[in-house]
Amino acid sequence: MQSPVYKRVVLKVSGESLSGNNGYGIDSAMISSIAEQVKEVVEMNVEVAIVCGGGNIWRGIAGSEKGIDRATADYMGMLATVMNSLALQDALEQIEVPTRVQTSIAMQQIAEPYIRRRAIRHLEKGRVVIFAAGTGNPFFSTDTTAALRAAEIEAEVILMAKNKVDGVYSADPFKDASAEKYETLTYMEVLNRNLGVMDSTASSLCMDNNIPLVVFNITEKGNIKRVVLGEKIGTIVMKESVG
């Protein structure tokens, strides 16, 4: 039996991934599939933390473009990530995966506050920890949250789950048939080529803390396990190029 190449990971799940083919809201079949994939790696004794996006419900930038104060719109987006996190927690616990949601904004009736040492203790006990409500501050994305939490809990890698996209391309593969898929990239290449893998704040944070990033398609069942086992799927982004 293959052994995982990572002991502790942060899984970044976009809001779009949770909506499945609907484009909006939470798709129960998709969230169940993600939960089953997470269970596979937890059973391999891999410690899993998750950061959920909220774009399937609300986007702060889109709200601000409609005239809503940007900070207010971002706080609304943080609440959307909490909804997604609770839904994923429920899906995980229905298949007997112990899970804790920790929020950056206090809401003690439904989740724990984010406390780094407590989060690490949960992970050490085999529980999945879902980090909700972003960083707790407006003007920061959930990509930045994933980078920040990965650095704080000393995760070995960020697994960036994409909806129907199997890596990083030179252009949108759905619009440009000549788009080239990259197997490896450096964070400087991501920033210089403006590839849009993560926002610049998140990319810089990962680069400065030497946290690798694997971008892969989560809609294909078993892909989280494949990444954790070290299979060459998707695109890996590192501080420095190999060789």
JSON list of C-alpha atoms in Angstrom, two decimals:
[
{"chain": "A", "resi": 1, "resn": "MET", "atom": "CA", "xyz": [0.00, 0.00, 0.00]},
{"chain": "A", "resi": 2, "resn": "GLN", "atom": "CA", "xyz": [1.31, 3.43, -0.93]},
{"chain": "A", "resi": 3, "resn": "SER", "atom": "CA", "xyz": [2.19, 5.87, 1.83]},
{"chain": "A", "resi": 4, "resn": "PRO", "atom": "CA", "xyz": [1.12, 9.52, 1.74]},
{"chain": "A", "resi": 5, "resn": "VAL", "atom": "CA", "xyz": [3.85, 12.03, 0.97]},
{"chain": "A", "resi": 6, "resn": "TYR", "atom": "CA", "xyz": [2.23, 14.67, 3.17]},
{"chain": "A", "resi": 7, "resn": "LYS", "atom": "CA", "xyz": [1.34, 14.48, 6.85]},
{"chain": "A", "resi": 8, "resn": "ARG", "atom": "CA", "xyz": [-0.61, 17.74, 7.22]},
{"chain": "A", "resi": 9, "resn": "VAL", "atom": "CA", "xyz": [-2.41, 19.52, 4.38]},
{"chain": "A", "resi": 10, "resn": "VAL", "atom": "CA", "xyz": [-4.68, 22.49, 3.82]},
{"chain": "A", "resi": 11, "resn": "LEU", "atom": "CA", "xyz": [-7.41, 21.80, 1.26]},
{"chain": "A", "resi": 12, "resn": "LYS", "atom": "CA", "xyz": [-8.73, 24.97, -0.38]},
{"chain": "A", "resi": 13, "resn": "VAL", "atom": "CA", "xyz": [-12.22, 24.34, -1.76]},
{"chain": "A", "resi": 14, "resn": "SER", "atom": "CA", "xyz": [-13.72, 27.05, -3.95]},
{"chain": "A", "resi": 15, "resn": "GLY", "atom": "CA", "xyz": [-17.34, 28.00, -3.55]},
{"chain": "A", "resi": 16, "resn": "GLU", "atom": "CA", "xyz": [-17.86, 27.12, -7.21]},
{"chain": "A", "resi": 17, "resn": "SER", "atom": "CA", "xyz": [-16.77, 23.54, -6.47]},
{"chain": "A", "resi": 18, "resn": "LEU", "atom": "CA", "xyz": [-19.54, 23.20, -3.89]},
{"chain": "A", "resi": 19, "resn": "SER", "atom": "CA", "xyz": [-22.19, 24.33, -6.37]},
{"chain": "A", "resi": 20, "resn": "GLY", "atom": "CA", "xyz": [-21.45, 21.45, -8.78]},
{"chain": "A", "resi": 21, "resn": "ASN", "atom": "CA", "xyz": [-23.09, 22.03, -12.16]},
{"chain": "A", "resi": 22, "resn": "ASN", "atom": "CA", "xyz": [-25.64, 24.47, -10.73]},
{"chain": "A", "resi": 23, "resn": "GLY", "atom": "CA", "xyz": [-23.35, 27.49, -10.64]},
{"chain": "A", "resi": 24, "resn": "TYR", "atom": "CA", "xyz": [-25.02, 28.71, -7.46]},
{"chain": "A", "resi": 25, "resn": "GLY", "atom": "CA", "xyz": [-25.79, 27.38, -4.00]},
{"chain": "A", "resi": 26, "resn": "ILE", "atom": "CA", "xyz": [-24.70, 24.07, -2.49]},
{"chain": "A", "resi": 27, "resn": "ASP", "atom": "CA", "xyz": [-25.01, 20.85, -4.49]},
{"chain": "A", "resi": 28, "resn": "SER", "atom": "CA", "xyz": [-25.57, 17.95, -2.09]},
{"chain": "A", "resi": 29, "resn": "ALA", "atom": "CA", "xyz": [-24.04, 15.36, -4.42]},
{"chain": "A", "resi": 30, "resn": "MET", "atom": "CA", "xyz": [-20.88, 17.43, -4.90]},
{"chain": "A", "resi": 31, "resn": "ILE", "atom": "CA", "xyz": [-20.42, 18.17, -1.21]},
{"chain": "A", "resi": 32, "resn": "SER", "atom": "CA", "xyz": [-20.91, 14.47, -0.41]},
{"chain": "A", "resi": 33, "resn": "SER", "atom": "CA", "xyz": [-18.27, 13.56, -3.01]},
{"chain": "A", "resi": 34, "resn": "ILE", "atom": "CA", "xyz": [-15.79, 16.00, -1.47]},
{"chain": "A", "resi": 35, "resn": "ALA", "atom": "CA", "xyz": [-16.52, 14.61, 2.00]},
{"chain": "A", "resi": 36, "resn": "GLU", "atom": "CA", "xyz": [-15.91, 11.05, 0.81]},
{"chain": "A", "resi": 37, "resn": "GLN", "atom": "CA", "xyz": [-12.60, 12.10, -0.76]},
{"chain": "A", "resi": 38, "resn": "VAL", "atom": "CA", "xyz": [-11.53, 13.80, 2.47]},
{"chain": "A", "resi": 39, "resn": "LYS", "atom": "CA", "xyz": [-12.44, 10.67, 4.43]},
{"chain": "A", "resi": 40, "resn": "GLU", "atom": "CA", "xyz": [-10.14, 8.62, 2.20]},
{"chain": "A", "resi": 41, "resn": "VAL", "atom": "CA", "xyz": [-7.10, 10.67, 3.18]},
{"chain": "A", "resi": 42, "resn": "VAL", "atom": "CA", "xyz": [-8.08, 11.01, 6.85]},
{"chain": "A", "resi": 43, "resn": "GLU", "atom": "CA", "xyz": [-8.14, 7.19, 7.00]},
{"chain": "A", "resi": 44, "resn": "MET", "atom": "CA", "xyz": [-4.52, 7.30, 5.78]},
{"chain": "A", "resi": 45, "resn": "ASN", "atom": "CA", "xyz": [-3.66, 9.29, 8.93]},
{"chain": "A", "resi": 46, "resn": "VAL", "atom": "CA", "xyz": [-3.22, 12.53, 7.00]},
{"chain": "A", "resi": 47, "resn": "GLU", "atom": "CA", "xyz": [-4.18, 15.63, 9.00]},
{"chain": "A", "resi": 48, "resn": "VAL", "atom": "CA", "xyz": [-6.62, 17.71, 6.95]},
{"chain": "A", "resi": 49, "resn": "ALA", "atom": "CA", "xyz": [-7.58, 21.35, 7.39]},
{"chain": "A", "resi": 50, "resn": "ILE", "atom": "CA", "xyz": [-10.03, 22.93, 4.94]},
{"chain": "A", "resi": 51, "resn": "VAL", "atom": "CA", "xyz": [-10.69, 26.49, 3.82]},
{"chain": "A", "resi": 52, "resn": "CYS", "atom": "CA", "xyz": [-13.96, 27.06, 1.95]},
{"chain": "A", "resi": 53, "resn": "GLY", "atom": "CA", "xyz": [-14.62, 29.90, -0.45]},
{"chain": "A", "resi": 54, "resn": "GLY", "atom": "CA", "xyz": [-18.02, 31.56, -0.67]},
{"chain": "A", "resi": 55, "resn": "GLY", "atom": "CA", "xyz": [-18.38, 32.46, -4.34]},
{"chain": "A", "resi": 56, "resn": "ASN", "atom": "CA", "xyz": [-21.30, 30.07, -4.83]},
{"chain": "A", "resi": 57, "resn": "ILE", "atom": "CA", "xyz": [-23.36, 32.28, -2.51]},
{"chain": "A", "resi": 58, "resn": "TRP", "atom": "CA", "xyz": [-21.81, 35.76, -2.47]},
{"chain": "A", "resi": 59, "resn": "ARG", "atom": "CA", "xyz": [-18.72, 37.53, -3.76]},
{"chain": "A", "resi": 60, "resn": "GLY", "atom": "CA", "xyz": [-17.54, 40.63, -1.95]},
{"chain": "A", "resi": 61, "resn": "ILE", "atom": "CA", "xyz": [-15.98, 42.20, -5.05]},
{"chain": "A", "resi": 62, "resn": "ALA", "atom": "CA", "xyz": [-19.16, 41.64, -7.08]},
{"chain": "A", "resi": 63, "resn": "GLY", "atom": "CA", "xyz": [-21.20, 43.20, -4.31]},
{"chain": "A", "resi": 64, "resn": "SER", "atom": "CA", "xyz": [-18.97, 46.26, -4.14]},
{"chain": "A", "resi": 65, "resn": "GLU", "atom": "CA", "xyz": [-19.32, 46.70, -7.91]},
{"chain": "A", "resi": 66, "resn": "LYS", "atom": "CA", "xyz": [-23.06, 46.97, -7.35]},
{"chain": "A", "resi": 67, "resn": "GLY", "atom": "CA", "xyz": [-22.61, 49.85, -4.96]},
{"chain": "A", "resi": 68, "resn": "ILE", "atom": "CA", "xyz": [-22.31, 48.08, -1.60]},
{"chain": "A", "resi": 69, "resn": "ASP", "atom": "CA", "xyz": [-19.54, 49.34, 0.64]},
{"chain": "A", "resi": 70, "resn": "ARG", "atom": "CA", "xyz": [-16.52, 47.07, -0.03]},
{"chain": "A", "resi": 71, "resn": "ALA", "atom": "CA", "xyz": [-15.89, 46.19, 3.61]},
{"chain": "A", "resi": 72, "resn": "THR", "atom": "CA", "xyz": [-19.56, 45.37, 4.14]},
{"chain": "A", "resi": 73, "resn": "ALA", "atom": "CA", "xyz": [-19.64, 43.27, 0.97]},
{"chain": "A", "resi": 74, "resn": "ASP", "atom": "CA", "xyz": [-16.57, 41.36, 2.12]},
{"chain": "A", "resi": 75, "resn": "TYR", "atom": "CA", "xyz": [-18.12, 40.65, 5.54]},
{"chain": "A", "resi": 76, "resn": "MET", "atom": "CA", "xyz": [-21.16, 39.27, 3.71]},
{"chain": "A", "resi": 77, "resn": "GLY", "atom": "CA", "xyz": [-18.80, 37.01, 1.77]},
{"chain": "A", "resi": 78, "resn": "MET", "atom": "CA", "xyz": [-17.27, 35.78, 5.02]},
{"chain": "A", "resi": 79, "resn": "LEU", "atom": "CA", "xyz": [-20.74, 34.73, 6.19]},
{"chain": "A", "resi": 80, "resn": "ALA", "atom": "CA", "xyz": [-21.16, 32.79, 2.94]},
{"chain": "A", "resi": 81, "resn": "THR", "atom": "CA", "xyz": [-18.00, 30.80, 3.74]},
{"chain": "A", "resi": 82, "resn": "VAL", "atom": "CA", "xyz": [-19.47, 29.91, 7.14]},
{"chain": "A", "resi": 83, "resn": "MET", "atom": "CA", "xyz": [-22.58, 28.49, 5.47]},
{"chain": "A", "resi": 84, "resn": "ASN", "atom": "CA", "xyz": [-20.41, 26.37, 3.17]},
{"chain": "A", "resi": 85, "resn": "SER", "atom": "CA", "xyz": [-18.24, 25.24, 6.07]},
{"chain": "A", "resi": 86, "resn": "LEU", "atom": "CA", "xyz": [-21.22, 24.11, 8.13]},
{"chain": "A", "resi": 87, "resn": "ALA", "atom": "CA", "xyz": [-22.61, 22.20, 5.15]},
{"chain": "A", "resi": 88, "resn": "LEU", "atom": "CA", "xyz": [-19.27, 20.44, 4.63]},
{"chain": "A", "resi": 89, "resn": "GLN", "atom": "CA", "xyz": [-18.98, 19.69, 8.34]},
{"chain": "A", "resi": 90, "resn": "ASP", "atom": "CA", "xyz": [-22.41, 18.08, 8.26]},
{"chain": "A", "resi": 91, "resn": "ALA", "atom": "CA", "xyz": [-21.48, 15.98, 5.20]},
{"chain": "A", "resi": 92, "resn": "LEU", "atom": "CA", "xyz": [-18.28, 14.80, 6.88]},
{"chain": "A", "resi": 93, "resn": "GLU", "atom": "CA", "xyz": [-19.91, 13.93, 10.17]},
{"chain": "A", "resi": 94, "resn": "GLN", "atom": "CA", "xyz": [-22.66, 11.98, 8.40]},
{"chain": "A", "resi": 95, "resn": "ILE", "atom": "CA", "xyz": [-19.92, 9.61, 7.23]},
{"chain": "A", "resi": 96, "resn": "GLU", "atom": "CA", "xyz": [-18.34, 9.54, 10.70]},
{"chain": "A", "resi": 97, "resn": "VAL", "atom": "CA", "xyz": [-15.43, 11.92, 10.15]},
{"chain": "A", "resi": 98, "resn": "PRO", "atom": "CA", "xyz": [-15.06, 14.06, 13.30]},
{"chain": "A", "resi": 99, "resn": "THR", "atom": "CA", "xyz": [-14.95, 17.70, 12.22]},
{"chain": "A", "resi": 100, "resn": "ARG", "atom": "CA", "xyz": [-14.65, 21.11, 13.86]},
{"chain": "A", "resi": 101, "resn": "VAL", "atom": "CA", "xyz": [-15.46, 24.48, 12.29]},
{"chain": "A", "resi": 102, "resn": "GLN", "atom": "CA", "xyz": [-13.42, 27.43, 13.52]},
{"chain": "A", "resi": 103, "resn": "THR", "atom": "CA", "xyz": [-14.41, 30.96, 12.52]},
{"chain": "A", "resi": 104, "resn": "SER", "atom": "CA", "xyz": [-12.34, 34.13, 12.37]},
{"chain": "A", "resi": 105, "resn": "ILE", "atom": "CA", "xyz": [-15.42, 36.10, 13.42]},
{"chain": "A", "resi": 106, "resn": "ALA", "atom": "CA", "xyz": [-16.93, 35.08, 16.76]},
{"chain": "A", "resi": 107, "resn": "MET", "atom": "CA", "xyz": [-20.21, 33.19, 16.44]},
{"chain": "A", "resi": 108, "resn": "GLN", "atom": "CA", "xyz": [-20.06, 30.91, 19.44]},
{"chain": "A", "resi": 109, "resn": "GLN", "atom": "CA", "xyz": [-23.51, 29.38, 18.99]},
{"chain": "A", "resi": 110, "resn": "ILE", "atom": "CA", "xyz": [-22.47, 27.56, 15.82]},
{"chain": "A", "resi": 111, "resn": "ALA", "atom": "CA", "xyz": [-18.68, 27.25, 15.74]},
{"chain": "A", "resi": 112, "resn": "GLU", "atom": "CA", "xyz": [-15.46, 27.56, 17.71]},
{"chain": "A", "resi": 113, "resn": "PRO", "atom": "CA", "xyz": [-13.38, 30.72, 17.45]},
{"chain": "A", "resi": 114, "resn": "TYR", "atom": "CA", "xyz": [-10.16, 30.29, 15.50]},
{"chain": "A", "resi": 115, "resn": "ILE", "atom": "CA", "xyz": [-7.40, 29.44, 17.99]},
{"chain": "A", "resi": 116, "resn": "ARG", "atom": "CA", "xyz": [-4.20, 28.19, 16.41]},
{"chain": "A", "resi": 117, "resn": "ARG", "atom": "CA", "xyz": [-3.12, 25.83, 19.19]},
{"chain": "A", "resi": 118, "resn": "ARG", "atom": "CA", "xyz": [-6.59, 24.34, 19.47]},
{"chain": "A", "resi": 119, "resn": "ALA", "atom": "CA", "xyz": [-6.74, 23.81, 15.71]},
{"chain": "A", "resi": 120, "resn": "ILE", "atom": "CA", "xyz": [-3.41, 21.97, 15.77]},
{"chain": "A", "resi": 121, "resn": "ARG", "atom": "CA", "xyz": [-4.61, 19.82, 18.68]},
{"chain": "A", "resi": 122, "resn": "HIS", "atom": "CA", "xyz": [-7.75, 18.86, 16.74]},
{"chain": "A", "resi": 123, "resn": "LEU", "atom": "CA", "xyz": [-5.61, 17.85, 13.77]},
{"chain": "A", "resi": 124, "resn": "GLU", "atom": "CA", "xyz": [-3.31, 15.77, 15.98]},
{"chain": "A", "resi": 125, "resn": "LYS", "atom": "CA", "xyz": [-6.37, 13.93, 17.28]},
{"chain": "A", "resi": 126, "resn": "GLY", "atom": "CA", "xyz": [-7.45, 13.05, 13.74]},
{"chain": "A", "resi": 127, "resn": "ARG", "atom": "CA", "xyz": [-10.22, 15.60, 13.40]},
{"chain": "A", "resi": 128, "resn": "VAL", "atom": "CA", "xyz": [-10.79, 17.64, 10.27]},
{"chain": "A", "resi": 129, "resn": "VAL", "atom": "CA", "xyz": [-10.71, 21.38, 10.94]},
{"chain": "A", "resi": 130, "resn": "ILE", "atom": "CA", "xyz": [-12.58, 23.77, 8.66]},
{"chain": "A", "resi": 131, "resn": "PHE", "atom": "CA", "xyz": [-11.47, 27.40, 8.80]},
{"chain": "A", "resi": 132, "resn": "ALA", "atom": "CA", "xyz": [-14.41, 29.70, 8.06]},
{"chain": "A", "resi": 133, "resn": "ALA", "atom": "CA", "xyz": [-15.03, 33.45, 7.75]},
{"chain": "A", "resi": 134, "resn": "GLY", "atom": "CA", "xyz": [-11.82, 34.13, 5.88]},
{"chain": "A", "resi": 135, "resn": "THR", "atom": "CA", "xyz": [-9.13, 35.98, 7.79]},
{"chain": "A", "resi": 136, "resn": "GLY", "atom": "CA", "xyz": [-11.81, 37.94, 9.65]},
{"chain": "A", "resi": 137, "resn": "ASN", "atom": "CA", "xyz": [-10.80, 41.08, 7.77]},
{"chain": "A", "resi": 138, "resn": "PRO", "atom": "CA", "xyz": [-12.20, 42.68, 4.61]},
{"chain": "A", "resi": 139, "resn": "PHE", "atom": "CA", "xyz": [-10.01, 43.09, 1.52]},
{"chain": "A", "resi": 140, "resn": "PHE", "atom": "CA", "xyz": [-8.48, 39.61, 1.90]},
{"chain": "A", "resi": 141, "resn": "SER", "atom": "CA", "xyz": [-9.52, 36.57, -0.12]},
{"chain": "A", "resi": 142, "resn": "THR", "atom": "CA", "xyz": [-10.04, 33.01, 1.05]},
{"chain": "A", "resi": 143, "resn": "ASP", "atom": "CA", "xyz": [-6.91, 32.16, -0.99]},
{"chain": "A", "resi": 144, "resn": "THR", "atom": "CA", "xyz": [-5.02, 34.39, 1.40]},
{"chain": "A", "resi": 145, "resn": "THR", "atom": "CA", "xyz": [-6.79, 32.65, 4.30]},
{"chain": "A", "resi": 146, "resn": "ALA", "atom": "CA", "xyz": [-5.54, 29.28, 3.03]},
{"chain": "A", "resi": 147, "resn": "ALA", "atom": "CA", "xyz": [-1.97, 30.60, 2.76]},
{"chain": "A", "resi": 148, "resn": "LEU", "atom": "CA", "xyz": [-2.12, 32.22, 6.20]},
{"chain": "A", "resi": 149, "resn": "ARG", "atom": "CA", "xyz": [-3.60, 29.20, 7.96]},
{"chain": "A", "resi": 150, "resn": "ALA", "atom": "CA", "xyz": [-1.18, 26.84, 6.20]},
{"chain": "A", "resi": 151, "resn": "ALA", "atom": "CA", "xyz": [1.72, 28.89, 7.52]},
{"chain": "A", "resi": 152, "resn": "GLU", "atom": "CA", "xyz": [0.23, 29.08, 11.01]},
{"chain": "A", "resi": 153, "resn": "ILE", "atom": "CA", "xyz": [-0.44, 25.36, 11.41]},
{"chain": "A", "resi": 154, "resn": "GLU", "atom": "CA", "xyz": [2.77, 24.41, 9.57]},
{"chain": "A", "resi": 155, "resn": "ALA", "atom": "CA", "xyz": [1.01, 22.50, 6.79]},
{"chain": "A", "resi": 156, "resn": "GLU", "atom": "CA", "xyz": [3.28, 20.92, 4.22]},
{"chain": "A", "resi": 157, "resn": "VAL", "atom": "CA", "xyz": [1.19, 21.83, 1.18]},
{"chain": "A", "resi": 158, "resn": "ILE", "atom": "CA", "xyz": [-1.95, 23.60, 0.01]},
{"chain": "A", "resi": 159, "resn": "LEU", "atom": "CA", "xyz": [-4.22, 21.51, -2.18]},
{"chain": "A", "resi": 160, "resn": "MET", "atom": "CA", "xyz": [-6.22, 23.91, -4.35]},
{"chain": "A", "resi": 161, "resn": "ALA", "atom": "CA", "xyz": [-9.33, 22.11, -5.55]},
{"chain": "A", "resi": 162, "resn": "LYS", "atom": "CA", "xyz": [-10.76, 23.46, -8.77]},
{"chain": "A", "resi": 163, "resn": "ASN", "atom": "CA", "xyz": [-14.12, 22.85, -10.39]},
{"chain": "A", "resi": 164, "resn": "LYS", "atom": "CA", "xyz": [-13.57, 21.01, -13.74]},
{"chain": "A", "resi": 165, "resn": "VAL", "atom": "CA", "xyz": [-10.12, 22.54, -14.30]},
{"chain": "A", "resi": 166, "resn": "ASP", "atom": "CA", "xyz": [-7.25, 20.07, -13.94]},
{"chain": "A", "resi": 167, "resn": "GLY", "atom": "CA", "xyz": [-4.40, 22.50, -13.36]},
{"chain": "A", "resi": 168, "resn": "VAL", "atom": "CA", "xyz": [-2.98, 25.87, -14.32]},
{"chain": "A", "resi": 169, "resn": "TYR", "atom": "CA", "xyz": [-3.14, 26.94, -17.96]},
{"chain": "A", "resi": 170, "resn": "SER", "atom": "CA", "xyz": [-1.59, 29.78, -19.94]},
{"chain": "A", "resi": 171, "resn": "ALA", "atom": "CA", "xyz": [-5.14, 30.92, -20.82]},
{"chain": "A", "resi": 172, "resn": "ASP", "atom": "CA", "xyz": [-8.71, 29.85, -20.09]},
{"chain": "A", "resi": 173, "resn": "PRO", "atom": "CA", "xyz": [-8.87, 26.29, -21.54]},
{"chain": "A", "resi": 174, "resn": "PHE", "atom": "CA", "xyz": [-12.63, 26.62, -22.04]},
{"chain": "A", "resi": 175, "resn": "LYS", "atom": "CA", "xyz": [-12.16, 29.67, -24.25]},
{"chain": "A", "resi": 176, "resn": "ASP", "atom": "CA", "xyz": [-8.77, 29.04, -25.86]},
{"chain": "A", "resi": 177, "resn": "ALA", "atom": "CA", "xyz": [-8.08, 25.60, -27.37]},
{"chain": "A", "resi": 178, "resn": "SER", "atom": "CA", "xyz": [-4.38, 26.43, -27.63]},
{"chain": "A", "resi": 179, "resn": "ALA", "atom": "CA", "xyz": [-4.04, 27.06, -23.88]},
{"chain": "A", "resi": 180, "resn": "GLU", "atom": "CA", "xyz": [-0.98, 25.29, -22.48]},
{"chain": "A", "resi": 181, "resn": "LYS", "atom": "CA", "xyz": [-1.16, 23.34, -19.21]},
{"chain": "A", "resi": 182, "resn": "TYR", "atom": "CA", "xyz": [1.77, 23.80, -16.86]},
{"chain": "A", "resi": 183, "resn": "GLU", "atom": "CA", "xyz": [3.08, 20.83, -14.86]},
{"chain": "A", "resi": 184, "resn": "THR", "atom": "CA", "xyz": [5.24, 23.01, -12.61]},
{"chain": "A", "resi": 185, "resn": "LEU", "atom": "CA", "xyz": [5.53, 26.72, -11.94]},
{"chain": "A", "resi": 186, "resn": "THR", "atom": "CA", "xyz": [7.28, 29.00, -9.49]},
{"chain": "A", "resi": 187, "resn": "TYR", "atom": "CA", "xyz": [5.39, 31.63, -7.54]},
{"chain": "A", "resi": 188, "resn": "MET", "atom": "CA", "xyz": [7.37, 34.34, -9.34]},
{"chain": "A", "resi": 189, "resn": "GLU", "atom": "CA", "xyz": [6.19, 32.95, -12.69]},
{"chain": "A", "resi": 190, "resn": "VAL", "atom": "CA", "xyz": [2.60, 32.97, -11.42]},
{"chain": "A", "resi": 191, "resn": "LEU", "atom": "CA", "xyz": [2.95, 36.60, -10.37]},
{"chain": "A", "resi": 192, "resn": "ASN", "atom": "CA", "xyz": [4.88, 37.78, -13.43]},
{"chain": "A", "resi": 193, "resn": "ARG", "atom": "CA", "xyz": [2.57, 36.04, -15.92]},
{"chain": "A", "resi": 194, "resn": "ASN", "atom": "CA", "xyz": [-0.55, 37.12, -14.01]},
{"chain": "A", "resi": 195, "resn": "LEU", "atom": "CA", "xyz": [-1.92, 33.57, -14.21]},
{"chain": "A", "resi": 196, "resn": "GLY", "atom": "CA", "xyz": [-4.61, 34.11, -11.60]},
{"chain": "A", "resi": 197, "resn": "VAL", "atom": "CA", "xyz": [-3.90, 30.92, -9.65]},
{"chain": "A", "resi": 198, "resn": "MET", "atom": "CA", "xyz": [-4.19, 32.84, -6.39]},
{"chain": "A", "resi": 199, "resn": "ASP", "atom": "CA", "xyz": [-4.31, 36.54, -5.71]},
{"chain": "A", "resi": 200, "resn": "SER", "atom": "CA", "xyz": [-0.93, 38.23, -5.34]},
{"chain": "A", "resi": 201, "resn": "THR", "atom": "CA", "xyz": [-1.17, 38.48, -1.54]},
{"chain": "A", "resi": 202, "resn": "ALA", "atom": "CA", "xyz": [-1.73, 34.73, -1.21]},
{"chain": "A", "resi": 203, "resn": "SER", "atom": "CA", "xyz": [1.00, 33.89, -3.73]},
{"chain": "A", "resi": 204, "resn": "SER", "atom": "CA", "xyz": [3.53, 36.12, -1.97]},
{"chain": "A", "resi": 205, "resn": "LEU", "atom": "CA", "xyz": [2.64, 34.62, 1.42]},
{"chain": "A", "resi": 206, "resn": "CYS", "atom": "CA", "xyz": [3.14, 31.07, 0.09]},
{"chain": "A", "resi": 207, "resn": "MET", "atom": "CA", "xyz": [6.41, 32.06, -1.58]},
{"chain": "A", "resi": 208, "resn": "ASP", "atom": "CA", "xyz": [7.78, 33.77, 1.51]},
{"chain": "A", "resi": 209, "resn": "ASN", "atom": "CA", "xyz": [6.93, 30.77, 3.70]},
{"chain": "A", "resi": 210, "resn": "ASN", "atom": "CA", "xyz": [7.99, 28.14, 1.14]},
{"chain": "A", "resi": 211, "resn": "ILE", "atom": "CA", "xyz": [4.58, 26.44, 1.01]},
{"chain": "A", "resi": 212, "resn": "PRO", "atom": "CA", "xyz": [4.01, 24.44, -2.20]},
{"chain": "A", "resi": 213, "resn": "LEU", "atom": "CA", "xyz": [0.64, 24.52, -3.93]},
{"chain": "A", "resi": 214, "resn": "VAL", "atom": "CA", "xyz": [-1.00, 21.76, -5.97]},
{"chain": "A", "resi": 215, "resn": "VAL", "atom": "CA", "xyz": [-3.83, 22.83, -8.29]},
{"chain": "A", "resi": 216, "resn": "PHE", "atom": "CA", "xyz": [-6.08, 19.97, -9.38]},
{"chain": "A", "resi": 217, "resn": "ASN", "atom": "CA", "xyz": [-9.60, 18.99, -10.43]},
{"chain": "A", "resi": 218, "resn": "ILE", "atom": "CA", "xyz": [-11.76, 17.95, -7.48]},
{"chain": "A", "resi": 219, "resn": "THR", "atom": "CA", "xyz": [-14.73, 16.80, -9.57]},
{"chain": "A", "resi": 220, "resn": "GLU", "atom": "CA", "xyz": [-12.87, 13.59, -10.46]},
{"chain": "A", "resi": 221, "resn": "LYS", "atom": "CA", "xyz": [-13.36, 11.25, -7.52]},
{"chain": "A", "resi": 222, "resn": "GLY", "atom": "CA", "xyz": [-10.21, 10.09, -5.78]},
{"chain": "A", "resi": 223, "resn": "ASN", "atom": "CA", "xyz": [-8.07, 13.03, -6.84]},
{"chain": "A", "resi": 224, "resn": "ILE", "atom": "CA", "xyz": [-7.40, 14.28, -3.30]},
{"chain": "A", "resi": 225, "resn": "LYS", "atom": "CA", "xyz": [-6.00, 10.85, -2.44]},
{"chain": "A", "resi": 226, "resn": "ARG", "atom": "CA", "xyz": [-3.92, 10.81, -5.62]},
{"chain": "A", "resi": 227, "resn": "VAL", "atom": "CA", "xyz": [-2.36, 14.17, -4.78]},
{"chain": "A", "resi": 228, "resn": "VAL", "atom": "CA", "xyz": [-1.64, 13.11, -1.19]},
{"chain": "A", "resi": 229, "resn": "LEU", "atom": "CA", "xyz": [0.04, 9.94, -2.47]},
{"chain": "A", "resi": 230, "resn": "GLY", "atom": "CA", "xyz": [2.29, 12.06, -4.66]},
{"chain": "A", "resi": 231, "resn": "GLU", "atom": "CA", "xyz": [0.84, 11.23, -8.07]},
{"chain": "A", "resi": 232, "resn": "LYS", "atom": "CA", "xyz": [1.67, 13.78, -10.77]},
{"chain": "A", "resi": 233, "resn": "ILE", "atom": "CA", "xyz": [-1.72, 15.28, -11.43]},
{"chain": "A", "resi": 234, "resn": "GLY", "atom": "CA", "xyz": [-2.60, 18.93, -11.84]},
{"chain": "A", "resi": 235, "resn": "THR", "atom": "CA", "xyz": [0.01, 21.66, -11.49]},
{"chain": "A", "resi": 236, "resn": "ILE", "atom": "CA", "xyz": [2.47, 22.15, -8.65]},
{"chain": "A", "resi": 237, "resn": "VAL", "atom": "CA", "xyz": [3.59, 25.68, -7.76]},
{"chain": "A", "resi": 238, "resn": "MET", "atom": "CA", "xyz": [6.76, 26.08, -5.71]},
{"chain": "A", "resi": 239, "resn": "LYS", "atom": "CA", "xyz": [9.08, 28.76, -4.45]},
{"chain": "A", "resi": 240, "resn": "GLU", "atom": "CA", "xyz": [11.84, 27.62, -6.80]},
{"chain": "A", "resi": 241, "resn": "SER", "atom": "CA", "xyz": [11.81, 25.44, -9.90]},
{"chain": "A", "resi": 242, "resn": "VAL", "atom": "CA", "xyz": [13.00, 21.84, -9.71]},
{"chain": "A", "resi": 243, "resn": "GLY", "atom": "CA", "xyz": [16.38, 21.26, -11.34]}
]
